[in-house]
Short mmCIF file of C-alpha atoms and ligand atoms in Angstrom, two decimals:
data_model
loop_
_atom_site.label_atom_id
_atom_site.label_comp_id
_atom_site.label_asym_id
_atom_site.label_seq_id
_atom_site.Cartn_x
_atom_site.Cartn_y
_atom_site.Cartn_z
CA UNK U 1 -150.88 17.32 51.08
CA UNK U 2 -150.23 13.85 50.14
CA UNK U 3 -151.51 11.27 52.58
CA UNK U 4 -148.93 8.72 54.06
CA UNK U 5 -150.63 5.12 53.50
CA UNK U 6 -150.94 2.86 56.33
CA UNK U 7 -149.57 -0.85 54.65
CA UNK U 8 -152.45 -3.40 56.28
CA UNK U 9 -150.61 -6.05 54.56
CA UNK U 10 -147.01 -5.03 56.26
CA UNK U 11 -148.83 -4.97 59.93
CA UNK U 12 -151.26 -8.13 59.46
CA UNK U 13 -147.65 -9.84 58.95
CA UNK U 14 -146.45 -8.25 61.83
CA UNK U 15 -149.25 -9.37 64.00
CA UNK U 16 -149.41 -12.97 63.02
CA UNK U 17 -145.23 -13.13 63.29
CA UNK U 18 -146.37 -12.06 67.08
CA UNK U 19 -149.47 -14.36 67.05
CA UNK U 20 -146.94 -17.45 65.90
CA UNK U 21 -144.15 -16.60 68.33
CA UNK U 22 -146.78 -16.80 71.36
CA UNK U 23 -148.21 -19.99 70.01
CA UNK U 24 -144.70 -21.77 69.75
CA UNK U 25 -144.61 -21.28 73.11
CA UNK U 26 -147.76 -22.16 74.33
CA UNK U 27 -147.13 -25.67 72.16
CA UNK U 28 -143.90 -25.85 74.36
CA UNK U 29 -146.31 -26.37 77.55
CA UNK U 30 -148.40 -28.78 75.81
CA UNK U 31 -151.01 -26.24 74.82
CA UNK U 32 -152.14 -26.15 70.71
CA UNK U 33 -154.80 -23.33 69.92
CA UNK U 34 -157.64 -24.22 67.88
CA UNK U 35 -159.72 -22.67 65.60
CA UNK U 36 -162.98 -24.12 63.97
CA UNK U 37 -164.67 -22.63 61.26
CA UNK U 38 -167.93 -23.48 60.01
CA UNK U 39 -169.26 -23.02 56.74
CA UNK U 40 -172.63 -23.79 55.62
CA UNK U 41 -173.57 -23.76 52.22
CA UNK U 42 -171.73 -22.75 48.77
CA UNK U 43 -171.26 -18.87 48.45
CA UNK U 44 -168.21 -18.54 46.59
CA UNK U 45 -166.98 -15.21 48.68
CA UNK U 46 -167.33 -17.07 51.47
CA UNK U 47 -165.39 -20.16 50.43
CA UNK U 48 -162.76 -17.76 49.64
CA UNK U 49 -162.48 -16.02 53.19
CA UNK U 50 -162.93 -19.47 54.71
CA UNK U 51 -160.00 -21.47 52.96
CA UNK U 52 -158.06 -17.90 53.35
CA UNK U 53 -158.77 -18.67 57.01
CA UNK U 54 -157.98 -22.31 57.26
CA UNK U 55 -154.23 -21.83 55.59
CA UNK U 56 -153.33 -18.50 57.68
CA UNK U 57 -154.25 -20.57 60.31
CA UNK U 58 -151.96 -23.45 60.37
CA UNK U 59 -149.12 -21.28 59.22
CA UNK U 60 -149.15 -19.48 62.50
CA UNK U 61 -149.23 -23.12 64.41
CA UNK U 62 -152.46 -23.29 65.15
CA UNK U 63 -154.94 -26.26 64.77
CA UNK U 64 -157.26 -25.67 62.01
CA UNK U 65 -160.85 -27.80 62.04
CA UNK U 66 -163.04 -26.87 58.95
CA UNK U 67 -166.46 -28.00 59.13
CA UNK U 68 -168.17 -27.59 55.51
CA UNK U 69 -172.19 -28.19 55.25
CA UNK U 70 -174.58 -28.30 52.66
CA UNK U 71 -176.89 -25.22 52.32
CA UNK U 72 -179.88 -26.82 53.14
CA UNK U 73 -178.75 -27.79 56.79
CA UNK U 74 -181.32 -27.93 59.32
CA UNK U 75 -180.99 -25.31 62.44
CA UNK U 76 -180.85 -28.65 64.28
CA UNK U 77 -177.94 -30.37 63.34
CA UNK U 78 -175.82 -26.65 62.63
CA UNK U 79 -176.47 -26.48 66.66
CA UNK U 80 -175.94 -30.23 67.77
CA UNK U 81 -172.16 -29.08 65.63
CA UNK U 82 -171.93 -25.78 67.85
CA UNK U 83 -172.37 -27.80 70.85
CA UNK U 84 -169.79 -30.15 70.10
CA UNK U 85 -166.89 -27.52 69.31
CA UNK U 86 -168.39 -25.81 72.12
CA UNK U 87 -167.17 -28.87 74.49
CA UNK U 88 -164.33 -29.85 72.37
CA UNK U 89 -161.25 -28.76 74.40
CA UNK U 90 -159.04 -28.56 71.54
CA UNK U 91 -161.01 -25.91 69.72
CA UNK U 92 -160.55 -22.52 71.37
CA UNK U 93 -162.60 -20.08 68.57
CA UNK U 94 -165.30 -21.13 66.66
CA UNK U 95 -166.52 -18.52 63.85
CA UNK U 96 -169.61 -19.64 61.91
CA UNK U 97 -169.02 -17.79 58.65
CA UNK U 98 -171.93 -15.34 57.71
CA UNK U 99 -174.19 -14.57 55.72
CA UNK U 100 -175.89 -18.03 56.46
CA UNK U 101 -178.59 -19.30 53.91
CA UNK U 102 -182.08 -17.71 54.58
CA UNK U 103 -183.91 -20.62 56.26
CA UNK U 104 -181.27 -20.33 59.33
CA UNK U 105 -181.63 -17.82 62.21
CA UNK U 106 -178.57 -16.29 62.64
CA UNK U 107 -179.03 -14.30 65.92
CA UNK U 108 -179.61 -17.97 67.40
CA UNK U 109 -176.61 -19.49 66.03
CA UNK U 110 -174.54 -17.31 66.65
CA UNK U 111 -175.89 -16.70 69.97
CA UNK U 112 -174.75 -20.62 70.76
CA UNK U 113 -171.94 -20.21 70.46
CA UNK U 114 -169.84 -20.31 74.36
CA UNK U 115 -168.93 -16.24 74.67
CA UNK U 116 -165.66 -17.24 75.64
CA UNK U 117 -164.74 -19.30 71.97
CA UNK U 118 -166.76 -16.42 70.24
CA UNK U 119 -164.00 -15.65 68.39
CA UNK U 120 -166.21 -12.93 65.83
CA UNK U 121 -167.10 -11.27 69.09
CA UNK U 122 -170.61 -11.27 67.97
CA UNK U 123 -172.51 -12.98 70.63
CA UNK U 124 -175.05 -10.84 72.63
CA UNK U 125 -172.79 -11.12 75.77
CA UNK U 126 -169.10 -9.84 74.13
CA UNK U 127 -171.45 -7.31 72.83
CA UNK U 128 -172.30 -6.12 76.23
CA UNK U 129 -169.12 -6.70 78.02
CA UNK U 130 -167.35 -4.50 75.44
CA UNK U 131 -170.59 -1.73 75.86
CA UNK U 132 -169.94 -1.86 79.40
CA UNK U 133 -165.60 -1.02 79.08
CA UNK U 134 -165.31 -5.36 80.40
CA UNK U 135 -162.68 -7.87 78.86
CA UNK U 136 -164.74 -8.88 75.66
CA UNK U 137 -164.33 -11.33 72.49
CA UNK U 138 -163.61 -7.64 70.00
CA UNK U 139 -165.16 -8.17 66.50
CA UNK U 140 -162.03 -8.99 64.37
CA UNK U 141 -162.56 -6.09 61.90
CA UNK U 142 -162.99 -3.19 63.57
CA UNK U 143 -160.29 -4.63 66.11
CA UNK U 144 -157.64 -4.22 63.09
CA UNK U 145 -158.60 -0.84 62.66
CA UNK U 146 -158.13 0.10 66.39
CA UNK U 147 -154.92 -1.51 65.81
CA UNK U 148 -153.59 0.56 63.34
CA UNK U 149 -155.25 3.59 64.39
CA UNK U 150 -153.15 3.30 67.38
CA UNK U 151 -150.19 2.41 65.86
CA UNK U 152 -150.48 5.39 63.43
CA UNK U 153 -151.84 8.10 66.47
CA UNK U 154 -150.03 6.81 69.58
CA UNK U 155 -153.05 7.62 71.69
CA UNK U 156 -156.83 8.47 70.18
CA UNK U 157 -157.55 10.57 73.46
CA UNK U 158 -159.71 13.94 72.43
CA UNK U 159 -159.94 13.54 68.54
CA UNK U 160 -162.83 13.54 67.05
CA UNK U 161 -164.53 10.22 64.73
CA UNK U 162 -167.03 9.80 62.48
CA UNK U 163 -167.70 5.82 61.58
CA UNK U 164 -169.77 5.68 58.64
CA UNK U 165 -171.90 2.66 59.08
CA UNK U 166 -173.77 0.92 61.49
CA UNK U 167 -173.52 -2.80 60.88
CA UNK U 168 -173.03 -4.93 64.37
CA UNK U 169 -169.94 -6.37 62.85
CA UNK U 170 -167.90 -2.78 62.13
CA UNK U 171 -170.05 -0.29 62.97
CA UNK U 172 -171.06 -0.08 66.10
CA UNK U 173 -168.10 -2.26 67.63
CA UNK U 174 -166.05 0.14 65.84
CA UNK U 175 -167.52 2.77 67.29
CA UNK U 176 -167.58 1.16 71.03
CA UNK U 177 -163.52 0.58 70.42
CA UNK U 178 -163.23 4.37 69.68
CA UNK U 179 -164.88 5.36 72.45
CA UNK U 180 -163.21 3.57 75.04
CA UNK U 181 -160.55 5.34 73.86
CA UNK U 182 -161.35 8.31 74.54
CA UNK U 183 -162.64 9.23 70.75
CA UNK U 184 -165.66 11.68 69.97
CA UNK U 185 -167.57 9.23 68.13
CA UNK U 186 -170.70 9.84 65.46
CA UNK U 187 -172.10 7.08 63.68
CA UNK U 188 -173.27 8.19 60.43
CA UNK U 189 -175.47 6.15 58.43
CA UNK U 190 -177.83 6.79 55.56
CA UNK U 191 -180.06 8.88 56.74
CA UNK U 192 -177.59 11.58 58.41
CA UNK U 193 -178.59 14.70 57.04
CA UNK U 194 -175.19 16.90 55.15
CA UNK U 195 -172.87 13.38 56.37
CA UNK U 196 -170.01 15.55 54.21
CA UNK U 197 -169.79 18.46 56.43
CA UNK U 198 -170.36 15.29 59.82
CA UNK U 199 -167.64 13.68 58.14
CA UNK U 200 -165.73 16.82 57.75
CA UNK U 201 -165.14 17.46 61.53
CA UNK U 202 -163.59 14.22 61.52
CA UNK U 203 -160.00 13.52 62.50
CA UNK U 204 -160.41 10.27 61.91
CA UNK U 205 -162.77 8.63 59.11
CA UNK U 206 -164.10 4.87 59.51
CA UNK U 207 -165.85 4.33 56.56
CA UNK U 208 -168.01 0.93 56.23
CA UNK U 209 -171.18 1.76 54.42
CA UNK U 210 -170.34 -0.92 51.78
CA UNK U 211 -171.15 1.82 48.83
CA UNK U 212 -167.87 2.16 46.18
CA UNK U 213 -166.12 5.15 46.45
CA UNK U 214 -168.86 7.24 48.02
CA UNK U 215 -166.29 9.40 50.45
CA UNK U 216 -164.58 11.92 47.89
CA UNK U 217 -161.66 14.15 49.53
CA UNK U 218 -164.11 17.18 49.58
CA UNK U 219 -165.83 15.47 52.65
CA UNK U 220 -162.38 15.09 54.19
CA UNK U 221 -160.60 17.06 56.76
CA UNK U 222 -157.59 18.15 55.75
CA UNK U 223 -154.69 15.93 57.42
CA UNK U 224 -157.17 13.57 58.63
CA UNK U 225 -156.77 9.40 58.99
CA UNK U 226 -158.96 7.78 56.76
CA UNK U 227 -159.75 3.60 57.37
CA UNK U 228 -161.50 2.54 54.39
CA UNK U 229 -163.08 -0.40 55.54
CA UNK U 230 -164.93 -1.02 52.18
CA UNK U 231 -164.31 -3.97 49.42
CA UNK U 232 -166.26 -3.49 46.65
CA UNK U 233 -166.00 -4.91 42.88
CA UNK U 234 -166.23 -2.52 40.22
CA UNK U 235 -166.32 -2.75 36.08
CA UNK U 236 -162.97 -1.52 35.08
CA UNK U 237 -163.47 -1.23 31.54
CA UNK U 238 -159.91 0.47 31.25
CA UNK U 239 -158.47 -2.71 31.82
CA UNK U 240 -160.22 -4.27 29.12
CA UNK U 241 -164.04 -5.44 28.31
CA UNK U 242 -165.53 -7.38 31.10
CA UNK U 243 -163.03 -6.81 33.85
CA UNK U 244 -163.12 -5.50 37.47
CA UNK U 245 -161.45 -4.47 40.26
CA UNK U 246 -161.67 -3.47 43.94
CA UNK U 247 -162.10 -0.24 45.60
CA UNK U 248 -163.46 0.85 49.02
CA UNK U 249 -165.93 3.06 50.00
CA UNK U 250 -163.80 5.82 50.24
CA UNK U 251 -162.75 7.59 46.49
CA UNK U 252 -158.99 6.51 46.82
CA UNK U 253 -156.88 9.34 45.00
CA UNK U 254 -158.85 12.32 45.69
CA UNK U 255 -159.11 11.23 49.58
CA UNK U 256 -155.38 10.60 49.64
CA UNK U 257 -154.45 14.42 48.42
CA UNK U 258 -156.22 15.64 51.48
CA UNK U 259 -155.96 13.35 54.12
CA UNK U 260 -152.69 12.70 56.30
CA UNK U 261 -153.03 9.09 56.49
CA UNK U 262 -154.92 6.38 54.59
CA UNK U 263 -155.35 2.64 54.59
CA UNK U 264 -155.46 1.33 50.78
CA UNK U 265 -157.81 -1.13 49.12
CA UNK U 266 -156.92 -3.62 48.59
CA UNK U 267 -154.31 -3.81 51.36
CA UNK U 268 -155.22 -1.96 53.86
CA UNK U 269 -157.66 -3.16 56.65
CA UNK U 270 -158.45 -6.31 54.46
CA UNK U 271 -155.65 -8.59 55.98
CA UNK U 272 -155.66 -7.03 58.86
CA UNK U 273 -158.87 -8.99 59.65
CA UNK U 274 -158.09 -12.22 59.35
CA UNK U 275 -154.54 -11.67 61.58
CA UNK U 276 -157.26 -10.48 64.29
CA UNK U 277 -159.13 -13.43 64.35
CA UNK U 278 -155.65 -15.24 64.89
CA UNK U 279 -154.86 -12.85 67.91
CA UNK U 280 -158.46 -13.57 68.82
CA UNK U 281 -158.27 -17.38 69.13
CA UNK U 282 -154.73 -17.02 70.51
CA UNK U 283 -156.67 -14.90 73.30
CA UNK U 284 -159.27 -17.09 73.70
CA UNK U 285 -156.71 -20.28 73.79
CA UNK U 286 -154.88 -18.57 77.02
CA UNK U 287 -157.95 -17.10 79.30
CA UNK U 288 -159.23 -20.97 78.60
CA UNK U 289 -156.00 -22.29 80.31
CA UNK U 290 -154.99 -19.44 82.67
CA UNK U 291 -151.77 -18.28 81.28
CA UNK U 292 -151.08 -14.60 80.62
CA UNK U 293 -152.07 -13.09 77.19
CA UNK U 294 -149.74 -11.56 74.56
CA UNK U 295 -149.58 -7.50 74.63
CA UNK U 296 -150.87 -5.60 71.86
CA UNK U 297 -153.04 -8.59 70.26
CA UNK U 298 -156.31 -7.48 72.09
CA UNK U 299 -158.39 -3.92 72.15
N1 GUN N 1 -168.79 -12.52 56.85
C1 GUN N 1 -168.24 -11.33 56.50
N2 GUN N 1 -167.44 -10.87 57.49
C2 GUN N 1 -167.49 -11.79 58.48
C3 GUN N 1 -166.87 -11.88 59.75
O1 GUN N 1 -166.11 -11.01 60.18
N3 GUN N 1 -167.17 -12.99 60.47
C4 GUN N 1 -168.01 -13.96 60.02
N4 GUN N 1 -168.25 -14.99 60.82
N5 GUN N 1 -168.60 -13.90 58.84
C5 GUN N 1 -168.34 -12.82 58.07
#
């Protein structure tokens, strides 16, 4: 069997043509969403994802306020900022890009941030709300993965998952989205004992362990849908001394002979991500001013 891929880049496009055809019409009644993202400190991945950000951001109509500190920020004055945005009626999300340098306390920040502009869905409260089955900020990642599992299965009722992982930001969200609907759901992590033969009841694989290429197809179930959730750089010497390139945590050819379905990397969840935090502020932009959200953008 040769698995059918699942083209994140195709439906990320699709979701922000949706996310910019709802905001022209909010603008039409006056109303501009807002996003502000905040990064603190120089990590180059992180620049990346945050000017990545900034730019998808404006090209679906939204307002775009970047807020770029120096790494050796006091907790202080990266709070007095979250307070600010936090009463700033213009900005809907805030996202405070992690990892944050060492000497800050990320639970806290984070955890200032107003649930309802928690656009990362990573505050204690959207934690709990989506726990409990209540309307919650959904962590942008795992909420692109929903989306396309859906898309790909119609409905997720009965089958069984294994999300490999446990991080707050995929993991366990992931796992909480799965559930609610209607999924079997293991978490597998590094200490599951035989995680092949866990992973082989699964009909659908979320791998986010963060570990290139450790999910061969002998751990997959034949005709199974495999999110590969992973982005790691490898050496590629066959493309010449010193270069790279990017695989996931899921062994790419030998998973696609076996399973049905498979999201590539790169590709594949990837964009989906940052089209999520879009649908995310978007969300967040209409429960702040009463007016009905868009279908389909939100778990
Ligand atoms: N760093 C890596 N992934 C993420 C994410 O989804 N949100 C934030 N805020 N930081 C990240």
């Amino acid at each position: 069997m040769s698995a059918s891929v699942i083209d994140g880049k195709a439906f990320a496009a699709e979701v922000r043509g949706k996310v910019a055809a709802h905001v022209a019409r909010l603008k039409e009644q006056g109303i501009t969403p807002g996003l502000a993202v905040v990064l603190v400190g120089e990590d180059p991945a992180s620049q990346v994802y945050v000017r990545a950000k900034g730019k998808q951001t404006v090209e679906v109509g939204m307002a775009s306020f970047e807020h770029k500190l120096d790494a050796g920020t006091s907790e202080a004055d990266l709070l007095a900022l979250i307070a600010r945005l936090n009463a700033d009626p213009a900005v809907h999300g805030i996202l405070v890009q992690l990892p944050l340098p060492g000497h800050l306390d990320e639970d806290l920040v984070i955890n200032a941030i107003d649930p309802a502009k928690d656009v990362d869905g990573f505050h204690i409260s959207n934690v709990g709300l989506l726990a409990t089955g209540q309307k919650a900020m959904v962590p942008c990642t795992p909420l692109g993965c929903l989306m396309m599992l859906r898309d790909h299965h119609g409905s997720l009722s009965g089958l069984n998952a294994v999300v490999i992982g446990r991080s707050n930001i995929v993991g366990k969200p992931m796992a909480q989205l799965l559930l609610r609907d209607s999924c079997t759901v293991t978490v597998a992590h590094s200490r599951t004992k035989d995680i092949e033969a866990v992973v082989r009841q699964a009909d659908i694989v979320v791998a986010a362990v963060g570990r290139p290429q450790m999910v061969t197809g002998d751990w997959v179930k034949p005709g199974a849908t495999v999110i590969d959730v992973g982005i790691n750089r490898i050496d590629a010497p066959e493309k010449g001394e010193g270069k790279t390139r990017l695989v996931g945590d899921c062994d790419y050819d030998s998973c696609a002979e076996v399973a049905g379905a498979i999201t590539p990397v790169p590709g594949g969840v990837g964009p989906m991500t940052i089209a999520c935090l879009l649908a995310n502020t978007l969300t967040a932009c209409c429960r702040a001013n009463g007016v009905e959200e868009p279908e389909g953008l939100t778990a």
